mmCIF file of C-alpha atoms in Angstrom:
data_model
loop_
_atom_site.group_PDB
_atom_site.id
_atom_site.type_symbol
_atom_site.label_atom_id
_atom_site.label_comp_id
_atom_site.label_asym_id
_atom_site.label_seq_id
_atom_site.Cartn_x
_atom_site.Cartn_y
_atom_site.Cartn_z
ATOM 1 C CA MET A 1 95.498 118.486 99.810
ATOM 2 C CA ASP A 2 92.339 120.520 100.422
ATOM 3 C CA GLU A 3 90.856 119.305 97.126
ATOM 4 C CA VAL A 4 91.618 115.694 98.070
ATOM 5 C CA LYS A 5 89.977 116.148 101.475
ATOM 6 C CA LYS A 6 86.977 117.774 99.819
ATOM 7 C CA TRP A 7 86.651 114.765 97.493
ATOM 8 C CA ALA A 8 87.024 112.392 100.464
ATOM 9 C CA GLN A 9 84.233 114.216 102.276
ATOM 10 C CA GLU A 10 81.986 114.066 99.197
ATOM 11 C CA MET A 11 82.574 110.315 98.916
ATOM 12 C CA GLN A 12 81.096 109.791 102.369
ATOM 13 C CA THR A 13 77.651 110.567 100.933
ATOM 14 C CA TYR A 14 78.130 109.723 97.240
ATOM 15 C CA ALA A 15 75.716 107.126 95.909
ATOM 16 C CA LEU A 16 75.622 105.379 92.574
ATOM 17 C CA PRO A 17 72.137 105.081 91.126
ATOM 18 C CA ARG A 18 70.521 101.777 91.996
ATOM 19 C CA TRP A 19 68.844 99.623 89.349
ATOM 20 C CA GLU A 20 65.411 101.034 90.131
ATOM 21 C CA ASN A 21 66.759 104.593 89.763
ATOM 22 C CA LEU A 22 68.237 104.052 86.306
ATOM 23 C CA PRO A 23 66.110 105.309 83.420
ATOM 24 C CA ASN A 24 63.340 102.821 82.683
ATOM 25 C CA ILE A 25 62.893 104.128 79.157
ATOM 26 C CA GLU A 26 64.972 103.338 76.116
ATOM 27 C CA LEU A 27 67.665 105.919 75.401
ATOM 28 C CA TYR A 28 69.702 106.821 72.359
ATOM 29 C CA MET A 29 73.495 106.776 72.501
ATOM 30 C CA ASP A 30 73.955 110.498 73.248
ATOM 31 C CA GLN A 31 71.451 110.240 76.109
ATOM 32 C CA VAL A 32 73.261 107.218 77.553
ATOM 33 C CA VAL A 33 76.581 109.075 77.445
ATOM 34 C CA GLU A 34 74.978 112.036 79.236
ATOM 35 C CA VAL A 35 73.377 109.872 81.953
ATOM 36 C CA VAL A 36 76.567 107.911 82.657
ATOM 37 C CA GLU A 37 78.763 111.038 82.698
ATOM 38 C CA LYS A 38 76.402 112.788 85.095
ATOM 39 C CA GLN A 39 76.359 109.843 87.502
ATOM 40 C CA LEU A 40 80.103 109.173 87.455
ATOM 41 C CA GLN A 41 81.498 112.721 87.226
ATOM 42 C CA PRO A 42 82.097 113.038 90.997
ATOM 43 C CA LEU A 43 84.418 110.007 90.878
ATOM 44 C CA PHE A 44 86.785 111.362 88.249
ATOM 45 C CA LEU A 45 89.178 114.286 87.961
ATOM 46 C CA LYS A 46 87.611 117.382 86.474
ATOM 47 C CA ASN A 47 90.329 117.783 83.835
ATOM 48 C CA GLN A 48 90.351 114.082 82.948
ATOM 49 C CA ALA A 49 89.495 112.961 79.427
ATOM 50 C CA LYS A 50 85.922 111.964 78.684
ATOM 51 C CA ILE A 51 84.605 109.386 81.130
ATOM 52 C CA ILE A 52 82.558 107.641 78.450
ATOM 53 C CA THR A 53 82.118 108.152 74.726
ATOM 54 C CA ALA A 54 79.938 106.687 72.006
ATOM 55 C CA THR A 55 83.025 104.968 70.597
ATOM 56 C CA MET A 56 83.702 103.267 73.931
ATOM 57 C CA ILE A 57 80.121 102.027 74.120
ATOM 58 C CA ASN A 58 80.283 100.737 70.544
ATOM 59 C CA ASN A 59 83.468 98.868 71.450
ATOM 60 C CA TYR A 60 81.762 97.279 74.464
ATOM 61 C CA VAL A 61 79.036 96.023 72.136
ATOM 62 C CA LYS A 62 81.618 94.673 69.654
ATOM 63 C CA LEU A 63 83.480 92.933 72.479
ATOM 64 C CA GLU A 64 80.143 91.537 73.705
ATOM 65 C CA LEU A 65 80.561 93.126 77.123
ATOM 66 C CA ILE A 66 77.053 94.482 76.659
ATOM 67 C CA SER A 67 74.270 93.229 74.433
ATOM 68 C CA LYS A 68 73.413 95.012 71.211
ATOM 69 C CA PRO A 69 70.898 97.830 71.567
ATOM 70 C CA VAL A 70 67.502 97.256 69.998
ATOM 71 C CA LYS A 71 66.946 99.748 67.166
ATOM 72 C CA LYS A 72 69.818 101.880 68.521
ATOM 73 C CA ARG A 73 68.051 102.230 71.861
ATOM 74 C CA TYR A 74 69.684 101.298 75.135
ATOM 75 C CA GLN A 75 67.813 99.872 78.097
ATOM 76 C CA ARG A 76 68.364 99.935 81.831
ATOM 77 C CA LYS A 77 70.529 96.796 81.662
ATOM 78 C CA HIS A 78 72.846 98.530 79.178
ATOM 79 C CA ILE A 79 73.246 101.599 81.380
ATOM 80 C CA ALA A 80 74.011 99.454 84.437
ATOM 81 C CA SER A 81 76.628 97.530 82.471
ATOM 82 C CA ILE A 82 78.200 100.701 81.078
ATOM 83 C CA ILE A 83 78.473 102.233 84.561
ATOM 84 C CA THR A 84 80.046 99.021 85.861
ATOM 85 C CA ILE A 85 82.519 98.756 82.986
ATOM 86 C CA THR A 86 83.460 102.440 83.194
ATOM 87 C CA ILE A 87 84.390 102.072 86.858
ATOM 88 C CA LEU A 88 86.145 98.723 86.559
ATOM 89 C CA LYS A 89 88.222 99.654 83.519
ATOM 90 C CA GLN A 90 90.109 102.110 85.723
ATOM 91 C CA ILE A 91 91.793 99.140 87.417
ATOM 92 C CA LEU A 92 91.201 96.026 85.323
ATOM 93 C CA PRO A 93 91.787 94.904 81.771
ATOM 94 C CA ILE A 94 88.674 94.333 79.671
ATOM 95 C CA SER A 95 89.207 90.545 79.758
ATOM 96 C CA ALA A 96 89.014 90.532 83.575
ATOM 97 C CA ILE A 97 85.956 92.796 83.501
ATOM 98 C CA SER A 98 84.258 90.397 81.116
ATOM 99 C CA LYS A 99 84.991 87.433 83.415
ATOM 100 C CA SER A 100 83.774 89.326 86.462
ATOM 101 C CA ILE A 101 80.511 90.362 84.816
ATOM 102 C CA LYS A 102 79.855 86.815 83.587
ATOM 103 C CA LEU A 103 80.506 85.334 87.028
ATOM 104 C CA HIS A 104 78.121 87.713 88.743
ATOM 105 C CA THR A 105 75.356 87.475 86.174
ATOM 106 C CA GLU A 106 75.501 83.678 86.372
ATOM 107 C CA ARG A 107 74.944 83.848 90.126
ATOM 108 C CA PHE A 108 72.532 86.748 90.367
ATOM 109 C CA THR A 109 69.957 88.541 88.280
ATOM 110 C CA ALA A 110 71.224 91.688 86.545
ATOM 111 C CA ASP A 111 69.477 94.024 88.988
ATOM 112 C CA ILE A 112 70.827 92.295 92.094
ATOM 113 C CA ALA A 113 74.363 92.012 90.663
ATOM 114 C CA TYR A 114 74.376 95.704 89.729
ATOM 115 C CA ASP A 115 73.032 96.872 93.099
ATOM 116 C CA MET A 116 75.626 94.718 94.903
ATOM 117 C CA PHE A 117 78.344 96.301 92.756
ATOM 118 C CA CYS A 118 77.097 99.794 93.657
ATOM 119 C CA THR A 119 77.078 98.986 97.370
ATOM 120 C CA GLU A 120 80.635 97.654 97.276
ATOM 121 C CA ILE A 121 81.965 100.594 95.253
ATOM 122 C CA GLU A 122 80.366 103.048 97.683
ATOM 123 C CA TYR A 123 81.826 101.165 100.642
ATOM 124 C CA GLY A 124 85.272 101.264 99.027
ATOM 125 C CA LEU A 125 84.995 104.985 98.316
ATOM 126 C CA GLN A 126 83.856 105.691 101.879
ATOM 127 C CA THR A 127 86.667 103.594 103.339
ATOM 128 C CA VAL A 128 89.315 105.342 101.252
ATOM 129 C CA GLY A 129 87.693 108.683 102.061
ATOM 130 C CA ARG A 130 87.905 107.981 105.794
ATOM 131 C CA GLN A 131 91.587 107.096 105.377
ATOM 132 C CA ILE A 132 92.181 110.438 103.653
ATOM 133 C CA LEU A 133 90.266 112.278 106.364
ATOM 134 C CA GLY A 134 92.628 110.764 108.924
ATOM 135 C CA GLU A 135 90.456 108.176 110.597
ATOM 136 C CA HIS A 136 93.006 105.386 110.030
ATOM 137 C CA ILE A 137 96.618 106.517 109.940
ATOM 138 C CA VAL A 138 99.617 104.188 109.635
ATOM 139 C CA GLN A 139 101.428 104.101 112.987
ATOM 140 C CA GLY A 140 104.383 106.474 113.197
ATOM 141 C CA LEU A 141 103.679 108.394 109.986
ATOM 142 C CA LYS A 142 101.903 111.667 109.522
ATOM 143 C CA GLN A 143 98.861 111.555 107.293
ATOM 144 C CA THR A 144 100.475 113.482 104.443
ATOM 145 C CA GLU A 145 103.523 111.196 104.521
ATOM 146 C CA SER A 146 101.528 107.980 104.432
ATOM 147 C CA LEU A 147 98.556 108.815 102.237
ATOM 148 C CA GLU A 148 100.153 108.089 98.847
ATOM 149 C CA LEU A 149 101.726 104.884 100.136
ATOM 150 C CA LYS A 150 98.504 103.786 101.764
ATOM 151 C CA MET A 151 96.358 104.420 98.684
ATOM 152 C CA ALA A 152 98.876 102.674 96.414
ATOM 153 C CA ALA A 153 98.938 99.677 98.753
ATOM 154 C CA ILE A 154 95.146 99.494 98.873
ATOM 155 C CA ALA A 155 94.860 99.759 95.081
ATOM 156 C CA PHE A 156 97.575 97.158 94.497
ATOM 157 C CA SER A 157 96.182 94.755 97.088
ATOM 158 C CA SER A 158 92.614 95.108 95.895
ATOM 159 C CA LYS A 159 93.527 94.604 92.242
ATOM 160 C CA ASN A 160 95.643 91.546 92.999
ATOM 161 C CA ILE A 161 93.111 89.873 95.253
ATOM 162 C CA LEU A 162 90.388 90.492 92.677
ATOM 163 C CA GLU A 163 92.482 88.817 89.981
ATOM 164 C CA LYS A 164 93.090 85.839 92.291
ATOM 165 C CA ILE A 165 89.367 85.556 93.028
ATOM 166 C CA LEU A 166 88.525 85.610 89.324
ATOM 167 C CA ILE A 167 91.117 82.913 88.588
ATOM 168 C CA ARG A 168 89.830 80.764 91.468
ATOM 169 C CA GLU A 169 86.241 81.162 90.300
ATOM 170 C CA GLN A 170 87.211 80.091 86.783
ATOM 171 C CA THR A 171 89.142 77.102 88.116
ATOM 172 C CA ASP A 172 86.242 76.090 90.373
ATOM 173 C CA LYS A 173 83.867 76.327 87.442
ATOM 174 C CA LYS A 174 86.125 74.141 85.268
ATOM 175 C CA ASP A 175 86.455 71.605 88.101
ATOM 176 C CA ILE A 176 82.685 71.391 88.486
ATOM 177 C CA LYS A 177 82.236 70.867 84.747
ATOM 178 C CA LYS A 178 84.916 68.165 84.789
ATOM 179 C CA GLN A 179 83.275 66.400 87.762
ATOM 180 C CA ASN A 180 79.873 66.533 86.074
ATOM 181 C CA SER A 181 81.360 65.114 82.890
ATOM 182 C CA GLU A 182 83.088 62.306 84.808
ATOM 183 C CA GLN A 183 79.834 61.459 86.615
ATOM 184 C CA LYS A 184 78.001 61.218 83.299
ATOM 185 C CA GLU A 185 80.690 58.894 81.938
ATOM 186 C CA ARG A 186 80.469 56.639 85.014
ATOM 187 C CA ARG A 187 76.687 56.488 84.679
ATOM 188 C CA LYS A 188 77.016 55.516 81.024
ATOM 189 C CA LYS A 189 79.480 52.743 81.900
ATOM 190 C CA ASN A 190 77.218 51.459 84.664
ATOM 191 C CA GLY A 191 74.213 51.529 82.364
ATOM 192 C CA LYS A 192 72.196 54.042 84.382
#
């Protein structure tokens, strides 16, 4: 439990790099892997498999989750996307990650969307960390008895609500397209 509490304490001050702090020079694949690993290492177990690999990044390009690098060089936008995908793939399937990224980049510029993502991840980590440190304990249960249950409930609830939000956003988008199409048809019929 001491290691968990230590992690929880570290998460109170952990910060993902903001857009302006990401490398503003083009990087080769091995450099991208190094940058992403360095930034995300505190979030993952020390004995866990590689956080990110060149193969993973190549797959993201093939799946069109990130744009192709120019002359094998990756830009700031690639690094931001790789960090985002690496975090989200811990809880979501790639198809949901793709939808989420598209929704946010349609609404916001890449830099704003990425910085918003960082802020929300940090808030989530801090909230979970405070739970672990005992700031919010389920009534009637000791911290050690409720921690696993509480974290599982938070993870389950968060994942499910995110999926519902993504489905709603897709449905709303389809409805808007349908309404626009119907309006165009009415205008054609009315000769306007």
